[in-house]
Amino acid sequence: MKGIKKLLTGILAATLALTMNVTAFATETEPAEQISVGTVSVGEGEGSITVASAVADEVYSLYKIFDFEAATNADGTKSKTEGVYTIKSDSPWYGFVTSDTAKAYVKVTTEGGKNYVAWVNTDTTNSVTGNDETAIAAFAKAAYEYAKNVAPTAQVKADKKNNAKFTGVDYGYYMVGSSVGAIVGINTATPDATIKEKNGQPTSEKQVEEDSTGKLGDKDDADIGQTVNFQSTVTIPAGGALNVVFEDEMTASLTLKADSIKVYDKDNKEITSSVVKENGISTSKVLFENEKEGALLHDKFTVAFKDDVTSALKEATTYTIKYSAVLNENAVVRDENSTQGEFGTGNDNHSRITYGNNGHTEWDWTRTYTYPIKLKKVNEQGKVLPGAVFTIARATAENDILALVEISKGDKDTAAIYRLPMEGERNTVTEMTTPESGLITISGLDADAYVLTETKAPEGYNLLKDPITVTIKSNTAPTNVGQTDISVVYTSSSAIKDDNAEGTYTGTLDILNLTGTLLPSTGGIGTTIFYIIGGILIVAGVAYFILRRKADAE
């Protein structure tokens, strides 16, 4: 028996301070108390386990799988070099250690009422049945899967300086788990063990395409009804991480096009079932669901990566996910009253990576902007004018009048509100009429140049001769920096009130109508009709004079 104990001690000593490239699941059972940060005391034991180069804010879970029983020296003291590992029959890990999965790596021998644990094969060079790093990695992976149903002995959260340490640890065979886990055994020969966190966190970067340039950045501009294209990259470190899932969610103003989701490998090959079969690239699991938020639908989807692929990565590997959404009728329109805020206050799309059981990255997000044009019809005295009718077109296609959805007709206090339609939306109009307030708002416009044409003047006023060009210009140039406020410049031309004529304005554009004789610059037939009538009167007068003289002569 003593020889067996020596052999077991020698085998298990080889696993001391052993670092694994195995990604782990932390337990699903959280302790009731708050998780300590930096260092946590486990008990009254003499051992400690330090996680070197721990990932800041990562939660590390400690699991005691086997107990350590030190051998007794001739003088009755406990040996610091010899001992065996045991496991009690009522241990939460007993079911795992005696399972068919674990039997490929360890065996349990019962003698004298105690259960002794040893590796199946003592050959440290045999990766199939021995206890080399490959075999132990496979054992650890299976143990972490089992750990989902086992409460950890203790947990500690790595502090901002990357410290994570368990103190007061009894001697035994332990597993330290996180989303990038490791395994270590400690005994009296090496009471203070250190494991090194070799793997970093998976990372993700999200960008959106600005359609006017085709470039990717943190923000873009779009019309309501326009398809917006997104791209996210997922980088999984060497050694991988288990349970890696890309999560994406959108505000209710963006409608996900589920059939647009495409995943590409590091060589920019689309990952399809045929590609997976051909070269073993991770299958992408796409789930599409709508989540109710009040009366609005909130779209999100996930892409999950297969554990057997991610855990076997020999180098950091980047996957690219491309997908699209439509800016819909719930779009938040940016105007002079808009405020900048966190996700949810604009037309936002954000994503992150979850991994292990509790690990996740910070949300990375983009924002899509859309704008209004506001106008007010007034006379020279500033009185608002109802009854003016306008159309709107893009400056690049003045004859292509934009269809609009009438949201509100307005009244003496409020504007008539129109927006661009969604694809297939019916009951659209092409003309906008000023209500008693003289105000019109056209919402959901991309940053672009537009032409406003008055097709009917208010009663008693002259029709505008020339269209009005309004240009919306924003500074949503693609950048890779954090989201910042944007500036929007409106410029206009022709027939507008002096305080914002022929140049930059903010807020509402005053459009002036004149009464009486039309000036040449304002167009119309006001003076022309008087010229015609005057000419007729002159001709009639001359004819009358000639006829009168002729009659007198006779």
JSON list of C-alpha atoms in Angstrom, two decimals, residues 156-335:
[
{"chain": "A", "resi": 156, "resn": "VAL", "atom": "CA", "xyz": [-12.87, 35.42, -6.63]},
{"chain": "A", "resi": 157, "resn": "LYS", "atom": "CA", "xyz": [-13.13, 38.28, -9.10]},
{"chain": "A", "resi": 158, "resn": "ALA", "atom": "CA", "xyz": [-9.86, 39.51, -10.58]},
{"chain": "A", "resi": 159, "resn": "ASP", "atom": "CA", "xyz": [-9.18, 43.13, -9.69]},
{"chain": "A", "resi": 160, "resn": "LYS", "atom": "CA", "xyz": [-8.16, 45.90, -12.09]},
{"chain": "A", "resi": 161, "resn": "LYS", "atom": "CA", "xyz": [-4.49, 45.00, -11.54]},
{"chain": "A", "resi": 162, "resn": "ASN", "atom": "CA", "xyz": [-5.16, 41.44, -12.72]},
{"chain": "A", "resi": 163, "resn": "ASN", "atom": "CA", "xyz": [-4.85, 39.84, -9.27]},
{"chain": "A", "resi": 164, "resn": "ALA", "atom": "CA", "xyz": [-6.85, 36.75, -8.32]},
{"chain": "A", "resi": 165, "resn": "LYS", "atom": "CA", "xyz": [-5.85, 34.55, -5.40]},
{"chain": "A", "resi": 166, "resn": "PHE", "atom": "CA", "xyz": [-7.37, 31.88, -3.17]},
{"chain": "A", "resi": 167, "resn": "THR", "atom": "CA", "xyz": [-5.89, 31.61, 0.34]},
{"chain": "A", "resi": 168, "resn": "GLY", "atom": "CA", "xyz": [-6.51, 29.26, 3.27]},
{"chain": "A", "resi": 169, "resn": "VAL", "atom": "CA", "xyz": [-6.82, 26.33, 0.86]},
{"chain": "A", "resi": 170, "resn": "ASP", "atom": "CA", "xyz": [-6.73, 22.76, 2.25]},
{"chain": "A", "resi": 171, "resn": "TYR", "atom": "CA", "xyz": [-4.42, 20.40, 0.42]},
{"chain": "A", "resi": 172, "resn": "GLY", "atom": "CA", "xyz": [-6.17, 18.55, -2.36]},
{"chain": "A", "resi": 173, "resn": "TYR", "atom": "CA", "xyz": [-6.66, 18.28, -6.08]},
{"chain": "A", "resi": 174, "resn": "TYR", "atom": "CA", "xyz": [-8.35, 21.44, -7.33]},
{"chain": "A", "resi": 175, "resn": "MET", "atom": "CA", "xyz": [-9.72, 22.81, -10.52]},
{"chain": "A", "resi": 176, "resn": "VAL", "atom": "CA", "xyz": [-9.75, 26.57, -11.09]},
{"chain": "A", "resi": 177, "resn": "GLY", "atom": "CA", "xyz": [-12.30, 27.54, -13.67]},
{"chain": "A", "resi": 178, "resn": "SER", "atom": "CA", "xyz": [-13.18, 30.62, -15.64]},
{"chain": "A", "resi": 179, "resn": "SER", "atom": "CA", "xyz": [-14.10, 31.29, -19.20]},
{"chain": "A", "resi": 180, "resn": "VAL", "atom": "CA", "xyz": [-10.43, 30.62, -19.95]},
{"chain": "A", "resi": 181, "resn": "GLY", "atom": "CA", "xyz": [-9.85, 27.93, -17.34]},
{"chain": "A", "resi": 182, "resn": "ALA", "atom": "CA", "xyz": [-6.99, 26.01, -15.81]},
{"chain": "A", "resi": 183, "resn": "ILE", "atom": "CA", "xyz": [-6.46, 23.04, -13.46]},
{"chain": "A", "resi": 184, "resn": "VAL", "atom": "CA", "xyz": [-3.97, 22.48, -10.65]},
{"chain": "A", "resi": 185, "resn": "GLY", "atom": "CA", "xyz": [-3.24, 19.99, -7.85]},
{"chain": "A", "resi": 186, "resn": "ILE", "atom": "CA", "xyz": [-1.47, 21.04, -4.62]},
{"chain": "A", "resi": 187, "resn": "ASN", "atom": "CA", "xyz": [-0.04, 19.03, -1.73]},
{"chain": "A", "resi": 188, "resn": "THR", "atom": "CA", "xyz": [2.30, 19.49, 1.22]},
{"chain": "A", "resi": 189, "resn": "ALA", "atom": "CA", "xyz": [5.37, 19.60, -1.02]},
{"chain": "A", "resi": 190, "resn": "THR", "atom": "CA", "xyz": [4.16, 22.72, -2.86]},
{"chain": "A", "resi": 191, "resn": "PRO", "atom": "CA", "xyz": [1.50, 24.38, -0.73]},
{"chain": "A", "resi": 192, "resn": "ASP", "atom": "CA", "xyz": [1.45, 27.64, -2.76]},
{"chain": "A", "resi": 193, "resn": "ALA", "atom": "CA", "xyz": [0.57, 26.96, -6.38]},
{"chain": "A", "resi": 194, "resn": "THR", "atom": "CA", "xyz": [0.47, 29.43, -9.24]},
{"chain": "A", "resi": 195, "resn": "ILE", "atom": "CA", "xyz": [-1.36, 28.94, -12.50]},
{"chain": "A", "resi": 196, "resn": "LYS", "atom": "CA", "xyz": [-0.94, 31.27, -15.43]},
{"chain": "A", "resi": 197, "resn": "GLU", "atom": "CA", "xyz": [-3.84, 32.63, -17.42]},
{"chain": "A", "resi": 198, "resn": "LYS", "atom": "CA", "xyz": [-2.54, 32.04, -20.92]},
{"chain": "A", "resi": 199, "resn": "ASN", "atom": "CA", "xyz": [-5.65, 33.02, -22.76]},
{"chain": "A", "resi": 200, "resn": "GLY", "atom": "CA", "xyz": [-7.18, 36.44, -23.19]},
{"chain": "A", "resi": 201, "resn": "GLN", "atom": "CA", "xyz": [-10.84, 37.21, -23.65]},
{"chain": "A", "resi": 202, "resn": "PRO", "atom": "CA", "xyz": [-12.64, 36.85, -26.96]},
{"chain": "A", "resi": 203, "resn": "THR", "atom": "CA", "xyz": [-13.17, 40.28, -28.48]},
{"chain": "A", "resi": 204, "resn": "SER", "atom": "CA", "xyz": [-15.63, 41.86, -30.88]},
{"chain": "A", "resi": 205, "resn": "GLU", "atom": "CA", "xyz": [-15.77, 45.02, -32.97]},
{"chain": "A", "resi": 206, "resn": "LYS", "atom": "CA", "xyz": [-18.98, 46.37, -34.52]},
{"chain": "A", "resi": 207, "resn": "GLN", "atom": "CA", "xyz": [-19.25, 48.82, -37.43]},
{"chain": "A", "resi": 208, "resn": "VAL", "atom": "CA", "xyz": [-21.94, 50.18, -39.73]},
{"chain": "A", "resi": 209, "resn": "GLU", "atom": "CA", "xyz": [-21.64, 51.11, -43.40]},
{"chain": "A", "resi": 210, "resn": "GLU", "atom": "CA", "xyz": [-22.23, 54.71, -44.52]},
{"chain": "A", "resi": 211, "resn": "ASP", "atom": "CA", "xyz": [-24.03, 54.22, -47.83]},
{"chain": "A", "resi": 212, "resn": "SER", "atom": "CA", "xyz": [-22.76, 57.44, -49.42]},
{"chain": "A", "resi": 213, "resn": "THR", "atom": "CA", "xyz": [-19.12, 56.31, -49.13]},
{"chain": "A", "resi": 214, "resn": "GLY", "atom": "CA", "xyz": [-19.32, 52.56, -48.66]},
{"chain": "A", "resi": 215, "resn": "LYS", "atom": "CA", "xyz": [-17.01, 52.88, -45.64]},
{"chain": "A", "resi": 216, "resn": "LEU", "atom": "CA", "xyz": [-17.42, 51.36, -42.19]},
{"chain": "A", "resi": 217, "resn": "GLY", "atom": "CA", "xyz": [-17.48, 53.31, -38.94]},
{"chain": "A", "resi": 218, "resn": "ASP", "atom": "CA", "xyz": [-19.35, 53.90, -35.69]},
{"chain": "A", "resi": 219, "resn": "LYS", "atom": "CA", "xyz": [-22.21, 55.88, -37.21]},
{"chain": "A", "resi": 220, "resn": "ASP", "atom": "CA", "xyz": [-24.11, 56.54, -40.42]},
{"chain": "A", "resi": 221, "resn": "ASP", "atom": "CA", "xyz": [-27.08, 58.42, -41.90]},
{"chain": "A", "resi": 222, "resn": "ALA", "atom": "CA", "xyz": [-30.09, 56.83, -43.54]},
{"chain": "A", "resi": 223, "resn": "ASP", "atom": "CA", "xyz": [-33.67, 57.35, -44.78]},
{"chain": "A", "resi": 224, "resn": "ILE", "atom": "CA", "xyz": [-36.60, 55.66, -43.12]},
{"chain": "A", "resi": 225, "resn": "GLY", "atom": "CA", "xyz": [-37.18, 52.51, -45.18]},
{"chain": "A", "resi": 226, "resn": "GLN", "atom": "CA", "xyz": [-33.49, 52.21, -46.09]},
{"chain": "A", "resi": 227, "resn": "THR", "atom": "CA", "xyz": [-31.48, 49.02, -45.53]},
{"chain": "A", "resi": 228, "resn": "VAL", "atom": "CA", "xyz": [-28.50, 49.58, -43.25]},
{"chain": "A", "resi": 229, "resn": "ASN", "atom": "CA", "xyz": [-25.54, 47.17, -43.43]},
{"chain": "A", "resi": 230, "resn": "PHE", "atom": "CA", "xyz": [-23.55, 46.10, -40.36]},
{"chain": "A", "resi": 231, "resn": "GLN", "atom": "CA", "xyz": [-20.32, 44.18, -39.86]},
{"chain": "A", "resi": 232, "resn": "SER", "atom": "CA", "xyz": [-18.99, 42.65, -36.65]},
{"chain": "A", "resi": 233, "resn": "THR", "atom": "CA", "xyz": [-15.77, 40.74, -36.09]},
{"chain": "A", "resi": 234, "resn": "VAL", "atom": "CA", "xyz": [-15.29, 38.09, -33.42]},
{"chain": "A", "resi": 235, "resn": "THR", "atom": "CA", "xyz": [-11.71, 37.26, -32.44]},
{"chain": "A", "resi": 236, "resn": "ILE", "atom": "CA", "xyz": [-11.20, 34.10, -30.39]},
{"chain": "A", "resi": 237, "resn": "PRO", "atom": "CA", "xyz": [-7.76, 33.75, -28.76]},
{"chain": "A", "resi": 238, "resn": "ALA", "atom": "CA", "xyz": [-5.41, 30.81, -29.19]},
{"chain": "A", "resi": 239, "resn": "GLY", "atom": "CA", "xyz": [-6.61, 27.96, -27.03]},
{"chain": "A", "resi": 240, "resn": "GLY", "atom": "CA", "xyz": [-10.08, 29.31, -27.49]},
{"chain": "A", "resi": 241, "resn": "ALA", "atom": "CA", "xyz": [-12.94, 29.75, -25.09]},
{"chain": "A", "resi": 242, "resn": "LEU", "atom": "CA", "xyz": [-15.92, 27.52, -24.58]},
{"chain": "A", "resi": 243, "resn": "ASN", "atom": "CA", "xyz": [-19.53, 28.52, -25.10]},
{"chain": "A", "resi": 244, "resn": "VAL", "atom": "CA", "xyz": [-18.61, 31.52, -27.28]},
{"chain": "A", "resi": 245, "resn": "VAL", "atom": "CA", "xyz": [-21.76, 33.31, -28.42]},
{"chain": "A", "resi": 246, "resn": "PHE", "atom": "CA", "xyz": [-22.04, 36.54, -30.39]},
{"chain": "A", "resi": 247, "resn": "GLU", "atom": "CA", "xyz": [-25.09, 38.52, -29.26]},
{"chain": "A", "resi": 248, "resn": "ASP", "atom": "CA", "xyz": [-26.61, 41.37, -31.25]},
{"chain": "A", "resi": 249, "resn": "GLU", "atom": "CA", "xyz": [-29.64, 43.47, -30.42]},
{"chain": "A", "resi": 250, "resn": "MET", "atom": "CA", "xyz": [-31.29, 46.51, -31.93]},
{"chain": "A", "resi": 251, "resn": "THR", "atom": "CA", "xyz": [-33.62, 49.24, -30.83]},
{"chain": "A", "resi": 252, "resn": "ALA", "atom": "CA", "xyz": [-37.21, 48.99, -32.05]},
{"chain": "A", "resi": 253, "resn": "SER", "atom": "CA", "xyz": [-36.40, 51.44, -34.84]},
{"chain": "A", "resi": 254, "resn": "LEU", "atom": "CA", "xyz": [-34.31, 48.82, -36.65]},
{"chain": "A", "resi": 255, "resn": "THR", "atom": "CA", "xyz": [-35.90, 45.72, -38.20]},
{"chain": "A", "resi": 256, "resn": "LEU", "atom": "CA", "xyz": [-33.44, 42.85, -38.62]},
{"chain": "A", "resi": 257, "resn": "LYS", "atom": "CA", "xyz": [-33.39, 41.08, -41.99]},
{"chain": "A", "resi": 258, "resn": "ALA", "atom": "CA", "xyz": [-32.88, 37.55, -40.70]},
{"chain": "A", "resi": 259, "resn": "ASP", "atom": "CA", "xyz": [-31.91, 36.11, -44.09]},
{"chain": "A", "resi": 260, "resn": "SER", "atom": "CA", "xyz": [-29.06, 38.63, -44.40]},
{"chain": "A", "resi": 261, "resn": "ILE", "atom": "CA", "xyz": [-26.93, 37.10, -41.60]},
{"chain": "A", "resi": 262, "resn": "LYS", "atom": "CA", "xyz": [-23.71, 35.67, -43.02]},
{"chain": "A", "resi": 263, "resn": "VAL", "atom": "CA", "xyz": [-20.65, 34.37, -41.15]},
{"chain": "A", "resi": 264, "resn": "TYR", "atom": "CA", "xyz": [-17.17, 34.25, -42.70]},
{"chain": "A", "resi": 265, "resn": "ASP", "atom": "CA", "xyz": [-13.99, 32.53, -41.53]},
{"chain": "A", "resi": 266, "resn": "LYS", "atom": "CA", "xyz": [-10.51, 34.04, -41.29]},
{"chain": "A", "resi": 267, "resn": "ASP", "atom": "CA", "xyz": [-10.01, 33.46, -45.02]},
{"chain": "A", "resi": 268, "resn": "ASN", "atom": "CA", "xyz": [-13.26, 35.32, -45.80]},
{"chain": "A", "resi": 269, "resn": "LYS", "atom": "CA", "xyz": [-15.04, 32.11, -46.79]},
{"chain": "A", "resi": 270, "resn": "GLU", "atom": "CA", "xyz": [-18.70, 32.03, -45.92]},
{"chain": "A", "resi": 271, "resn": "ILE", "atom": "CA", "xyz": [-19.37, 29.35, -43.34]},
{"chain": "A", "resi": 272, "resn": "THR", "atom": "CA", "xyz": [-22.05, 27.05, -44.71]},
{"chain": "A", "resi": 273, "resn": "SER", "atom": "CA", "xyz": [-22.90, 23.43, -44.01]},
{"chain": "A", "resi": 274, "resn": "SER", "atom": "CA", "xyz": [-20.82, 22.32, -46.98]},
{"chain": "A", "resi": 275, "resn": "VAL", "atom": "CA", "xyz": [-17.81, 24.33, -45.82]},
{"chain": "A", "resi": 276, "resn": "VAL", "atom": "CA", "xyz": [-18.12, 22.90, -42.32]},
{"chain": "A", "resi": 277, "resn": "LYS", "atom": "CA", "xyz": [-18.15, 19.39, -43.69]},
{"chain": "A", "resi": 278, "resn": "GLU", "atom": "CA", "xyz": [-15.16, 20.13, -45.87]},
{"chain": "A", "resi": 279, "resn": "ASN", "atom": "CA", "xyz": [-12.73, 21.68, -43.39]},
{"chain": "A", "resi": 280, "resn": "GLY", "atom": "CA", "xyz": [-14.25, 21.56, -39.93]},
{"chain": "A", "resi": 281, "resn": "ILE", "atom": "CA", "xyz": [-14.88, 25.27, -39.51]},
{"chain": "A", "resi": 282, "resn": "SER", "atom": "CA", "xyz": [-17.22, 26.06, -36.66]},
{"chain": "A", "resi": 283, "resn": "THR", "atom": "CA", "xyz": [-20.91, 25.81, -37.40]},
{"chain": "A", "resi": 284, "resn": "SER", "atom": "CA", "xyz": [-22.78, 29.04, -36.80]},
{"chain": "A", "resi": 285, "resn": "LYS", "atom": "CA", "xyz": [-26.02, 28.71, -34.94]},
{"chain": "A", "resi": 286, "resn": "VAL", "atom": "CA", "xyz": [-28.30, 31.60, -35.79]},
{"chain": "A", "resi": 287, "resn": "LEU", "atom": "CA", "xyz": [-31.33, 32.30, -33.64]},
{"chain": "A", "resi": 288, "resn": "PHE", "atom": "CA", "xyz": [-33.77, 35.05, -34.51]},
{"chain": "A", "resi": 289, "resn": "GLU", "atom": "CA", "xyz": [-36.31, 36.24, -32.02]},
{"chain": "A", "resi": 290, "resn": "ASN", "atom": "CA", "xyz": [-38.48, 39.22, -31.26]},
{"chain": "A", "resi": 291, "resn": "GLU", "atom": "CA", "xyz": [-38.57, 40.47, -27.71]},
{"chain": "A", "resi": 292, "resn": "LYS", "atom": "CA", "xyz": [-41.50, 42.59, -26.62]},
{"chain": "A", "resi": 293, "resn": "GLU", "atom": "CA", "xyz": [-40.62, 45.99, -25.21]},
{"chain": "A", "resi": 294, "resn": "GLY", "atom": "CA", "xyz": [-43.87, 47.76, -24.52]},
{"chain": "A", "resi": 295, "resn": "ALA", "atom": "CA", "xyz": [-45.78, 47.82, -27.78]},
{"chain": "A", "resi": 296, "resn": "LEU", "atom": "CA", "xyz": [-42.65, 47.58, -29.93]},
{"chain": "A", "resi": 297, "resn": "LEU", "atom": "CA", "xyz": [-40.70, 44.59, -31.16]},
{"chain": "A", "resi": 298, "resn": "HIS", "atom": "CA", "xyz": [-37.04, 44.47, -30.24]},
{"chain": "A", "resi": 299, "resn": "ASP", "atom": "CA", "xyz": [-34.95, 42.37, -32.64]},
{"chain": "A", "resi": 300, "resn": "LYS", "atom": "CA", "xyz": [-31.90, 40.36, -31.65]},
{"chain": "A", "resi": 301, "resn": "PHE", "atom": "CA", "xyz": [-29.97, 37.33, -32.83]},
{"chain": "A", "resi": 302, "resn": "THR", "atom": "CA", "xyz": [-27.05, 35.17, -31.74]},
{"chain": "A", "resi": 303, "resn": "VAL", "atom": "CA", "xyz": [-24.27, 33.27, -33.47]},
{"chain": "A", "resi": 304, "resn": "ALA", "atom": "CA", "xyz": [-22.81, 30.39, -31.43]},
{"chain": "A", "resi": 305, "resn": "PHE", "atom": "CA", "xyz": [-19.43, 28.81, -32.15]},
{"chain": "A", "resi": 306, "resn": "LYS", "atom": "CA", "xyz": [-18.75, 25.10, -31.66]},
{"chain": "A", "resi": 307, "resn": "ASP", "atom": "CA", "xyz": [-16.67, 24.26, -28.59]},
{"chain": "A", "resi": 308, "resn": "ASP", "atom": "CA", "xyz": [-14.62, 21.55, -30.26]},
{"chain": "A", "resi": 309, "resn": "VAL", "atom": "CA", "xyz": [-13.37, 24.08, -32.82]},
{"chain": "A", "resi": 310, "resn": "THR", "atom": "CA", "xyz": [-12.76, 27.10, -30.57]},
{"chain": "A", "resi": 311, "resn": "SER", "atom": "CA", "xyz": [-10.96, 25.08, -27.88]},
{"chain": "A", "resi": 312, "resn": "ALA", "atom": "CA", "xyz": [-8.59, 23.63, -30.47]},
{"chain": "A", "resi": 313, "resn": "LEU", "atom": "CA", "xyz": [-7.47, 26.95, -32.01]},
{"chain": "A", "resi": 314, "resn": "LYS", "atom": "CA", "xyz": [-3.68, 27.18, -32.24]},
{"chain": "A", "resi": 315, "resn": "GLU", "atom": "CA", "xyz": [-3.70, 30.92, -32.95]},
{"chain": "A", "resi": 316, "resn": "ALA", "atom": "CA", "xyz": [-6.04, 33.86, -32.49]},
{"chain": "A", "resi": 317, "resn": "THR", "atom": "CA", "xyz": [-8.74, 33.57, -35.14]},
{"chain": "A", "resi": 318, "resn": "THR", "atom": "CA", "xyz": [-11.11, 36.25, -36.40]},
{"chain": "A", "resi": 319, "resn": "TYR", "atom": "CA", "xyz": [-14.58, 35.54, -37.79]},
{"chain": "A", "resi": 320, "resn": "THR", "atom": "CA", "xyz": [-16.66, 38.17, -39.59]},
{"chain": "A", "resi": 321, "resn": "ILE", "atom": "CA", "xyz": [-20.43, 38.48, -39.29]},
{"chain": "A", "resi": 322, "resn": "LYS", "atom": "CA", "xyz": [-22.34, 40.58, -41.82]},
{"chain": "A", "resi": 323, "resn": "TYR", "atom": "CA", "xyz": [-26.03, 41.42, -41.57]},
{"chain": "A", "resi": 324, "resn": "SER", "atom": "CA", "xyz": [-28.57, 44.11, -42.40]},
{"chain": "A", "resi": 325, "resn": "ALA", "atom": "CA", "xyz": [-31.56, 45.88, -40.87]},
{"chain": "A", "resi": 326, "resn": "VAL", "atom": "CA", "xyz": [-34.15, 48.34, -42.14]},
{"chain": "A", "resi": 327, "resn": "LEU", "atom": "CA", "xyz": [-34.57, 51.74, -40.47]},
{"chain": "A", "resi": 328, "resn": "ASN", "atom": "CA", "xyz": [-38.29, 51.62, -39.80]},
{"chain": "A", "resi": 329, "resn": "GLU", "atom": "CA", "xyz": [-41.18, 53.95, -38.99]},
{"chain": "A", "resi": 330, "resn": "ASN", "atom": "CA", "xyz": [-40.21, 54.00, -35.29]},
{"chain": "A", "resi": 331, "resn": "ALA", "atom": "CA", "xyz": [-36.97, 55.82, -36.12]},
{"chain": "A", "resi": 332, "resn": "VAL", "atom": "CA", "xyz": [-35.71, 58.40, -33.66]},
{"chain": "A", "resi": 333, "resn": "VAL", "atom": "CA", "xyz": [-35.28, 61.58, -35.71]},
{"chain": "A", "resi": 334, "resn": "ARG", "atom": "CA", "xyz": [-32.38, 63.81, -34.79]},
{"chain": "A", "resi": 335, "resn": "ASP", "atom": "CA", "xyz": [-33.16, 67.54, -34.62]}
]
